PDB file of C-alpha atoms in Angstrom:
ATOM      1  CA  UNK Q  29      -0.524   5.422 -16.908  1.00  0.00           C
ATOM      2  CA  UNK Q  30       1.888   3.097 -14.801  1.00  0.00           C
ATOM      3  CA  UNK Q  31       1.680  -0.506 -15.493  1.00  0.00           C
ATOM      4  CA  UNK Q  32       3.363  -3.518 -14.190  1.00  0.00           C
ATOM      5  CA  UNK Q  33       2.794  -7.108 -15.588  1.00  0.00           C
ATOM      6  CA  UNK Q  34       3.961 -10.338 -14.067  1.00  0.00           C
ATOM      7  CA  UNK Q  35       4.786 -13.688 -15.665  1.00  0.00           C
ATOM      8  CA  UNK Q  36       3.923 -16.423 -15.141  1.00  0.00           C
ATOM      9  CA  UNK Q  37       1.085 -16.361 -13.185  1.00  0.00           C
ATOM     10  CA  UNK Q  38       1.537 -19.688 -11.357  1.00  0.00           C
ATOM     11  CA  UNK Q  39       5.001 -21.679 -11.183  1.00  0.00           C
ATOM     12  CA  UNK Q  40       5.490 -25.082  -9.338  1.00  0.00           C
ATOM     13  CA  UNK Q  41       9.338 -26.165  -9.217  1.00  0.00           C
ATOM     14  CA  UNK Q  42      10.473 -29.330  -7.853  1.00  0.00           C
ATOM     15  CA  UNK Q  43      13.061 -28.343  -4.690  1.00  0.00           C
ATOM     16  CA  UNK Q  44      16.479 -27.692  -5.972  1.00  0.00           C
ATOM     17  CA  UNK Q  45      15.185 -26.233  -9.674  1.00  0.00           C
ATOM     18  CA  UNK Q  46      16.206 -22.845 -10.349  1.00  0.00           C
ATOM     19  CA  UNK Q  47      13.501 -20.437 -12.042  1.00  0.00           C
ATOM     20  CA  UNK Q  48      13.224 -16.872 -12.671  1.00  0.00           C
ATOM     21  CA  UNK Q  49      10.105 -14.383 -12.514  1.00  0.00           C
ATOM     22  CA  UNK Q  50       9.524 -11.811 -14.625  1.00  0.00           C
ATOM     23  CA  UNK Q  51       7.914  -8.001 -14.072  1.00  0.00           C
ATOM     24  CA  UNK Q  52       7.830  -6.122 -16.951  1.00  0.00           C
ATOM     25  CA  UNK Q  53       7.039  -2.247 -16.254  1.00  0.00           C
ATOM     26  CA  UNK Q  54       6.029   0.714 -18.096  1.00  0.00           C
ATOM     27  CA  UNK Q  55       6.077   4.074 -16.288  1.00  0.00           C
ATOM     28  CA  UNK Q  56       6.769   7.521 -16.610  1.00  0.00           C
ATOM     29  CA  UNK Q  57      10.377   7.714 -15.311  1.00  0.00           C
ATOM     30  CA  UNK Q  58      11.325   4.985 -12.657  1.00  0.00           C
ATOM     31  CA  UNK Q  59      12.181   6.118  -9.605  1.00  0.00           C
ATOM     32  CA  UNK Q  60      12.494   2.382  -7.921  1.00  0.00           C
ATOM     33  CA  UNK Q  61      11.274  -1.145  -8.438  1.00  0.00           C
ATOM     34  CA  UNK Q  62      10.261  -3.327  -5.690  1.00  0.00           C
ATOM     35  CA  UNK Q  63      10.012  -6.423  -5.086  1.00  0.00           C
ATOM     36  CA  UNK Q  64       7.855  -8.254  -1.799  1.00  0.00           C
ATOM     37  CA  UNK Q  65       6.686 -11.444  -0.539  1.00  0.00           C
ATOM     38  CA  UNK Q  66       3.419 -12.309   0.714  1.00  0.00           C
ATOM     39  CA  UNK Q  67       2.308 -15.433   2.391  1.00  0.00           C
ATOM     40  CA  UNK Q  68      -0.841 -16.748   2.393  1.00  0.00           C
ATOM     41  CA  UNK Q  69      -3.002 -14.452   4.659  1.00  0.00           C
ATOM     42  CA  UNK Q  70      -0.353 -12.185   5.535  1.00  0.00           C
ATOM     43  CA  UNK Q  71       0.308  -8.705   4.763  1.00  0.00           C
ATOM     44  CA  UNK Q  72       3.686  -8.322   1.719  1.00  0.00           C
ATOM     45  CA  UNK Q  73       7.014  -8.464   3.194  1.00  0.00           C
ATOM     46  CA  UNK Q  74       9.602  -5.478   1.226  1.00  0.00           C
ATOM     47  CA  UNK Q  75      12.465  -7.778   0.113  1.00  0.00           C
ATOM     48  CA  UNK Q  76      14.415  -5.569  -2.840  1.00  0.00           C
ATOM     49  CA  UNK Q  77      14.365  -2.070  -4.192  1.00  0.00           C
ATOM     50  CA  UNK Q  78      16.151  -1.664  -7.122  1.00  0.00           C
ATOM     51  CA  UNK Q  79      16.542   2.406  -8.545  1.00  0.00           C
ATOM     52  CA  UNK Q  80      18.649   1.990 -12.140  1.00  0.00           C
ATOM     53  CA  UNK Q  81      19.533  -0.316 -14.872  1.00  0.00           C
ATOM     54  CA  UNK Q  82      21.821  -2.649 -14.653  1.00  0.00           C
ATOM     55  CA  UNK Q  83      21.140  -2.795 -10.793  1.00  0.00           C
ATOM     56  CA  UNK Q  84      21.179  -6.399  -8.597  1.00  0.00           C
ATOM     57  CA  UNK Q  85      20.312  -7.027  -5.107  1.00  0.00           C
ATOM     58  CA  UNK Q  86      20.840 -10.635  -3.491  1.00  0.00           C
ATOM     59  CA  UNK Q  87      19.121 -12.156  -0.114  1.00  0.00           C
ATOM     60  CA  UNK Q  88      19.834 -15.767   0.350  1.00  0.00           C
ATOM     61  CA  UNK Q  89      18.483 -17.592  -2.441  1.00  0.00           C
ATOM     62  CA  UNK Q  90      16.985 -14.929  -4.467  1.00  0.00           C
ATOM     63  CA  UNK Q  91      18.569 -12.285  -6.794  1.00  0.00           C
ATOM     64  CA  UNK Q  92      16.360  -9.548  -8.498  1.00  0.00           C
ATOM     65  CA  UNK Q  93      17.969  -7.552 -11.296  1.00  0.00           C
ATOM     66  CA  UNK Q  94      16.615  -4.627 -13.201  1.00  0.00           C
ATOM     67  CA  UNK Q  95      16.596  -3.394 -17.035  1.00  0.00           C
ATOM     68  CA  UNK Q  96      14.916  -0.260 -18.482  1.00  0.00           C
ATOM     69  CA  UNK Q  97      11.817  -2.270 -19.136  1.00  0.00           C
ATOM     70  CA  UNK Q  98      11.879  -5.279 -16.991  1.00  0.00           C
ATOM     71  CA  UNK Q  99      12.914  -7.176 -13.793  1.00  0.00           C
ATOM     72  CA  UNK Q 100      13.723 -10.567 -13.479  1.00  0.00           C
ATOM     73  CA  UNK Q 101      13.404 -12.437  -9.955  1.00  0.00           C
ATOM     74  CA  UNK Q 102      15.782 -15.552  -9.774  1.00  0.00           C
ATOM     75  CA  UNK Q 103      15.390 -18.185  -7.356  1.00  0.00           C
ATOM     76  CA  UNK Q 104      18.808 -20.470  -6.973  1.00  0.00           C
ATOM     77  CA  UNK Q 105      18.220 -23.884  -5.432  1.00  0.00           C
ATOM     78  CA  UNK Q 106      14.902 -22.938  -3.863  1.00  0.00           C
ATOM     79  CA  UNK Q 107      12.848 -25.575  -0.893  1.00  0.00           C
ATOM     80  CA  UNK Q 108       9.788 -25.519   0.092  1.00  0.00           C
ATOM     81  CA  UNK Q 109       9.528 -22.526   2.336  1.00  0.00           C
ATOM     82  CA  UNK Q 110      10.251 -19.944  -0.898  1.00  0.00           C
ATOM     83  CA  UNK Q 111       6.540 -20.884  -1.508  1.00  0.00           C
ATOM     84  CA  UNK Q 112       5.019 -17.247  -1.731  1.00  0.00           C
ATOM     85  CA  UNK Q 113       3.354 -15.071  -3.831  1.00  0.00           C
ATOM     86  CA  UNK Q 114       5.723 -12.658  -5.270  1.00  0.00           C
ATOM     87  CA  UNK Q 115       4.643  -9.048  -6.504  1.00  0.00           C
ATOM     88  CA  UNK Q 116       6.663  -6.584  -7.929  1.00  0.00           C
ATOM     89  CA  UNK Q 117       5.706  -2.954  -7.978  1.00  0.00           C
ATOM     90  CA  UNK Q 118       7.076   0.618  -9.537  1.00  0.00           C
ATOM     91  CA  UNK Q 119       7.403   3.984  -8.408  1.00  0.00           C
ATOM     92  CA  UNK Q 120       7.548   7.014 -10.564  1.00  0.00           C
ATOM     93  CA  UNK Q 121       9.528  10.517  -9.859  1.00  0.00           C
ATOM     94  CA  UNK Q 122       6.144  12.062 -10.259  1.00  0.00           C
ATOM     95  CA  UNK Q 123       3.167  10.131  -8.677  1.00  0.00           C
ATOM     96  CA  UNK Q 124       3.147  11.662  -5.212  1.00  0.00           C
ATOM     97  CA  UNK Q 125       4.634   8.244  -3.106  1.00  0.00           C
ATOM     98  CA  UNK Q 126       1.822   6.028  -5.209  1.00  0.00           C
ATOM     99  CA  UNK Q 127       2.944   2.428  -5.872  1.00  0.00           C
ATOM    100  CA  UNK Q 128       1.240   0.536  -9.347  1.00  0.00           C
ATOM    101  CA  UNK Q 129       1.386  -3.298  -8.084  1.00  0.00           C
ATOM    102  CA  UNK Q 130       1.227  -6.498 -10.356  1.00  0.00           C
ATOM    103  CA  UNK Q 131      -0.617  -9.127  -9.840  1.00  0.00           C
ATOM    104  CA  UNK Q 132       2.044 -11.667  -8.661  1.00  0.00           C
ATOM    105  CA  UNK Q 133       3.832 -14.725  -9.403  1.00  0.00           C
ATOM    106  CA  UNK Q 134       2.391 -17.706  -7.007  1.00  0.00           C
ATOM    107  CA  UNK Q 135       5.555 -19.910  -6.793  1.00  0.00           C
ATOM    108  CA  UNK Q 136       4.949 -23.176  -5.314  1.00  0.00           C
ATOM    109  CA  UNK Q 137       8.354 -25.409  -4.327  1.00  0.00           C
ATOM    110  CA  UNK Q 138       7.877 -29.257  -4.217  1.00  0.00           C
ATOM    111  CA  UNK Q 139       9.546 -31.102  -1.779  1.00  0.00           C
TER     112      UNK Q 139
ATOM    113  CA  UNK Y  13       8.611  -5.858  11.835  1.00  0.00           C
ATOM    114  CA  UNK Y  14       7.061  -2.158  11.032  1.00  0.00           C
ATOM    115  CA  UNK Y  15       5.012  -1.064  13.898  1.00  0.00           C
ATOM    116  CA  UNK Y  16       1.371  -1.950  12.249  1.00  0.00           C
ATOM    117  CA  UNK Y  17      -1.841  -2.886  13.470  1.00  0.00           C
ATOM    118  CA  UNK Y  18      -4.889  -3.261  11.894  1.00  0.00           C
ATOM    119  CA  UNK Y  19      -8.382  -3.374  12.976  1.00  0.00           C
ATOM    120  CA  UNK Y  20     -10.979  -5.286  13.181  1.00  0.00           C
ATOM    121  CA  UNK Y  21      -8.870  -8.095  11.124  1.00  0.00           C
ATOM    122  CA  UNK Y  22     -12.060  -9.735  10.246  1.00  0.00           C
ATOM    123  CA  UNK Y  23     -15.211  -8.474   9.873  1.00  0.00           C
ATOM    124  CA  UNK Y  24     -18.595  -9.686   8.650  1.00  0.00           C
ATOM    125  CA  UNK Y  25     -21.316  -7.258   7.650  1.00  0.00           C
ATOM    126  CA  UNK Y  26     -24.605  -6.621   5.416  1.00  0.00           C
ATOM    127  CA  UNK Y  27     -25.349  -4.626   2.957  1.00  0.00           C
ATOM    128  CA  UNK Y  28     -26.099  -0.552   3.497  1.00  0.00           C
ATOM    129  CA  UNK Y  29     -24.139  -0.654   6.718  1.00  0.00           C
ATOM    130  CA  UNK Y  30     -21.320   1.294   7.976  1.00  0.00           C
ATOM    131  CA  UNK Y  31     -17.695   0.246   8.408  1.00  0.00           C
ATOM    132  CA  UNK Y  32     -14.784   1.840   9.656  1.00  0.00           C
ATOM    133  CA  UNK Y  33     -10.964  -0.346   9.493  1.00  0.00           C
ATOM    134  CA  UNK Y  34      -8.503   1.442  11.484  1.00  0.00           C
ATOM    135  CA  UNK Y  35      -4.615   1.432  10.992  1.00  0.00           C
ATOM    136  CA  UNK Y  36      -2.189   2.156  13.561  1.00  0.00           C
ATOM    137  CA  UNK Y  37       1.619   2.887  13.278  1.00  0.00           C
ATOM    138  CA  UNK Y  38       4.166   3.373  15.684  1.00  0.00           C
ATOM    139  CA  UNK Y  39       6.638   4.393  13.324  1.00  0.00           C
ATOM    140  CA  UNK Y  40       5.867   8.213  13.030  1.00  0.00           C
ATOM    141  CA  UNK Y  41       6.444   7.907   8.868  1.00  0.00           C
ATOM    142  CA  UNK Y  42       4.388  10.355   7.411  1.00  0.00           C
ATOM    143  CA  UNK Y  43       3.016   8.766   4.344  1.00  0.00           C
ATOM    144  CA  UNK Y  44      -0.387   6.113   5.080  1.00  0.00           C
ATOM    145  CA  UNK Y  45      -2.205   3.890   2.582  1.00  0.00           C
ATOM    146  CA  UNK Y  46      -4.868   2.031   2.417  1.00  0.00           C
ATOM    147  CA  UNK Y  47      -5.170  -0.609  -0.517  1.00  0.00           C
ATOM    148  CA  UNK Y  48      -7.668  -3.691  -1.453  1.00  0.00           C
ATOM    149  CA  UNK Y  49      -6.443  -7.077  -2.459  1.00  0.00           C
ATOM    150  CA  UNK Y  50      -8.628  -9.174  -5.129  1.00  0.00           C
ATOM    151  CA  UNK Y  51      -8.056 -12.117  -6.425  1.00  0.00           C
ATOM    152  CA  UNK Y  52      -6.921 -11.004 -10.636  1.00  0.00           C
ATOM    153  CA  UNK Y  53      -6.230  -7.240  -9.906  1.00  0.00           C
ATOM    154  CA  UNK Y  54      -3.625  -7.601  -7.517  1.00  0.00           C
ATOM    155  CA  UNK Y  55      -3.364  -4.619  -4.849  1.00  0.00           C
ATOM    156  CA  UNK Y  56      -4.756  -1.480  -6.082  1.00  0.00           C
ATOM    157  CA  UNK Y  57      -5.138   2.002  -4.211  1.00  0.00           C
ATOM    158  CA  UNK Y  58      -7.783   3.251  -2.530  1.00  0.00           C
ATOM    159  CA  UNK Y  59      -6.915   6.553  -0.711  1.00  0.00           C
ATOM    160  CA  UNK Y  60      -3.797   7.264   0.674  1.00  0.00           C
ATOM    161  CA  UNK Y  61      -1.941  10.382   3.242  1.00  0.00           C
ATOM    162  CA  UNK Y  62       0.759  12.292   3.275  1.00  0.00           C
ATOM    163  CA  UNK Y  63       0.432  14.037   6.695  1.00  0.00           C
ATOM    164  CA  UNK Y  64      -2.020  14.919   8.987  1.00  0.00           C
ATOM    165  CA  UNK Y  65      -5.686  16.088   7.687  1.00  0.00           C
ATOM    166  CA  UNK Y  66      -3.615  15.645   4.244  1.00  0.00           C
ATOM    167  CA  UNK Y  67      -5.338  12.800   1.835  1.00  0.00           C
ATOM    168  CA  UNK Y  68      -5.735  12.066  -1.527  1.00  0.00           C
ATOM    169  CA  UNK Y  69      -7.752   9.449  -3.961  1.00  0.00           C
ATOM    170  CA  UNK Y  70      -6.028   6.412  -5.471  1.00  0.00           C
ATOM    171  CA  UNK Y  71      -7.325   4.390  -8.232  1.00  0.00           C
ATOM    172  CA  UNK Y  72     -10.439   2.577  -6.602  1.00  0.00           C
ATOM    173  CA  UNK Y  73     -11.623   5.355  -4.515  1.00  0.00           C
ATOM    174  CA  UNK Y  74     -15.538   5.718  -5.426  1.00  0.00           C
ATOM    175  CA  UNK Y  75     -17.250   4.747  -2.135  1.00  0.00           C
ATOM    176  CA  UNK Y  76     -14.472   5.041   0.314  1.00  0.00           C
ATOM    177  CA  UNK Y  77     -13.710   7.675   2.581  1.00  0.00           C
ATOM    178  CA  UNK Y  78     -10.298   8.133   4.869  1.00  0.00           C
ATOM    179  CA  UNK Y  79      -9.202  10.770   7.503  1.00  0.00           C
ATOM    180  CA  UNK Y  80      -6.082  10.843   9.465  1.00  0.00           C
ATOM    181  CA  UNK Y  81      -6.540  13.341  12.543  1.00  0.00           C
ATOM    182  CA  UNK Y  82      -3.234  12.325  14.105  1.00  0.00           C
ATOM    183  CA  UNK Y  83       0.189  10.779  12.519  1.00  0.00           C
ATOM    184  CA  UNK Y  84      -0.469   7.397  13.983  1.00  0.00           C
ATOM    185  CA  UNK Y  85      -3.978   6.497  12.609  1.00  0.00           C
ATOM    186  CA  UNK Y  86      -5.437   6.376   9.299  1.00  0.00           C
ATOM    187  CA  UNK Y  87      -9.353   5.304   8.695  1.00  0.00           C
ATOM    188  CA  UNK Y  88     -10.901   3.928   6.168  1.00  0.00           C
ATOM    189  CA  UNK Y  89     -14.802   4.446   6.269  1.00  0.00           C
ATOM    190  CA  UNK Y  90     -16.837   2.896   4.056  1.00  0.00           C
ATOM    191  CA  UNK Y  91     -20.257   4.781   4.313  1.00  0.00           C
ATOM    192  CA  UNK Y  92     -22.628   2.053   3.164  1.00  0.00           C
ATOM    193  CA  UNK Y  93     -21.402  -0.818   2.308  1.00  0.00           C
ATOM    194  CA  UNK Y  94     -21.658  -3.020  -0.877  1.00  0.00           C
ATOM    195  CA  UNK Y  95     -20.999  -6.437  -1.924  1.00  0.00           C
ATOM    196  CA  UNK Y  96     -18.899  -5.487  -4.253  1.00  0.00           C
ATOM    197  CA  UNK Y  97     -16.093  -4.111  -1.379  1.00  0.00           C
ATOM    198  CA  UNK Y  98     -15.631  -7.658   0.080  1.00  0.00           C
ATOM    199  CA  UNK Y  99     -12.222  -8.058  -0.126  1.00  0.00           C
ATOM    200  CA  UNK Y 100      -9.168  -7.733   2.043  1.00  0.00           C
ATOM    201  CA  UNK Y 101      -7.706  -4.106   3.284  1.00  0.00           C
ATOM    202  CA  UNK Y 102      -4.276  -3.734   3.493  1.00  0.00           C
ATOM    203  CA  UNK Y 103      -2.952  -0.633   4.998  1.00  0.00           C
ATOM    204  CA  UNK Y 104       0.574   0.514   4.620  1.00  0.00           C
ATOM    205  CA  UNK Y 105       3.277   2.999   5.710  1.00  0.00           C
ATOM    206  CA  UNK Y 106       6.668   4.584   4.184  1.00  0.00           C
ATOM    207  CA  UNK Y 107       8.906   7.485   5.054  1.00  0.00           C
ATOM    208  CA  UNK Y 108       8.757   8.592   1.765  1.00  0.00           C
ATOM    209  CA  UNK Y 109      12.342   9.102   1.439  1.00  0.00           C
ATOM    210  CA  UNK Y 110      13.290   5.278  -0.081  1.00  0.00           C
ATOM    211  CA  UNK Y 111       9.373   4.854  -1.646  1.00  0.00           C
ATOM    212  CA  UNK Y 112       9.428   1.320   0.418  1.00  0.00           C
ATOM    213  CA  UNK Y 113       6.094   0.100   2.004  1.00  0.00           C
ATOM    214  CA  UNK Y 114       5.310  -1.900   5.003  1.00  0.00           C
ATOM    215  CA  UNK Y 115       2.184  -3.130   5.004  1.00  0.00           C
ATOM    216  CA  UNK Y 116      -0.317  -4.623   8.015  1.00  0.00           C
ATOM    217  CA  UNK Y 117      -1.766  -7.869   8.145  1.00  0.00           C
ATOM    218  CA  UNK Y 118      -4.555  -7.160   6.594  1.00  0.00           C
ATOM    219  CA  UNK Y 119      -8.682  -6.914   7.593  1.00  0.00           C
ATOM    220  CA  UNK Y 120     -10.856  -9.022   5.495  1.00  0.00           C
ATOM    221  CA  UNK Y 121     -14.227  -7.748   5.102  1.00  0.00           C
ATOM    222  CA  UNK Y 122     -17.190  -9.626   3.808  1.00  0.00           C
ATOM    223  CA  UNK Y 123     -20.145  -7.965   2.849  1.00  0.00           C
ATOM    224  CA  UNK Y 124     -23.306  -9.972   2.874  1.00  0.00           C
TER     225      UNK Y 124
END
């Protein structure tokens, strides 16, 4: 069975510390790794897919990266609007298109 | 944005009754889901399709029920409803070719 695990659960960073998350996987052959955003009564927003080792994507202030077992989220210099909850999610090569979520990092940035 | 709409996006209801949350795309991807957020298990899958009159169970599926008549809309029926399926429905779409999601903006349902 597919499983994802986040850490930590809850993070609060002053504005201007830089932090990483952390998504540890376990699946059956990975097919990709993603990463979203979600707001607080909003739908997730796709920000990364990563599909093999070694792998690193970049969008302003964040930069996920990918190992055989894990991916780490980094946040450079975050402010106050990179407040989110931040999931992280796998994808096998045989699961017929089915997603296994984690439960999220909720990253809170004090001005 | 991904061409998603969900209805109702709130809904209040009792116990035993009926409820049917619709999602729309205007995206023509072939693959629909429909998950449930809760606060501790994260988003987990209740049924999701791969084409028309094409469905299959995810991994909360017991008292759910889903059909998809045409590419653009996917239901999620929930026959008689308990307390226990207050949550909040997201539904989501993909091409299938990437594995990315786009998800709606959710319904929250509260059974009473």
């Amino acid at each position: 069975e597919d499983q994802v695990t986040q850490s930590p659960e809850a993070l609060r960073l002053q504005e201007g510390e830089s932090s990483s998350l952390n998504c540890s996987y376990t699946v059956s052959g990975l097919r990709g790794l993603f990463w979203y955003r979600q707001d607080p009564g909003k739908g997730p927003e796709f920000l990364f897919t990563l599909y093999s080792a070694g792998e690193e994507k970049e969008k302003e202030r964040l930069k996920a990266t990918l190992t055989k077992k894990e991916s780490f989220l980094h946040i450079t210099a975050p402010k106050p609007e990179d407040s989110a909850t931040y999931l992280c999610a796998v994808l096998p090569y045989f699961g017929n298109e089915k997603l296994t979520f984690g439960t999220g990092t909720r990253l809170t940035i004090i001005p | 944005d991904a061409g998603i709409t969900q209805s109702p996006r709130h809904k209040v209801t009792e116990t035993g009754t009926p409820v049917t949350l619709r999602c729309h795309q205007t995206e023509n991807h072939r693959y629909m889901y429909w998950y449930r957020q809760d606060p501790g298990h994260g988003l987990r899958l209740i049924h999701y399709s791969y084409g028309v009159k094409d469905t299959d169970k995810g991994e909360v599926s017991d008292g759910y029920s889903v059909s998809r008549s045409k590419t653009e809309d996917f239901l999620l029926t929930l026959e008689s409803a308990t307390s226990s399926q207050t949550s909040v429905y997201f539904c989501a779409i993909s091409g299938g070719d990437t594995g990315e999601l786009f998800f709606g903006e959710g319904s929250r349902l509260t059974v009473l």
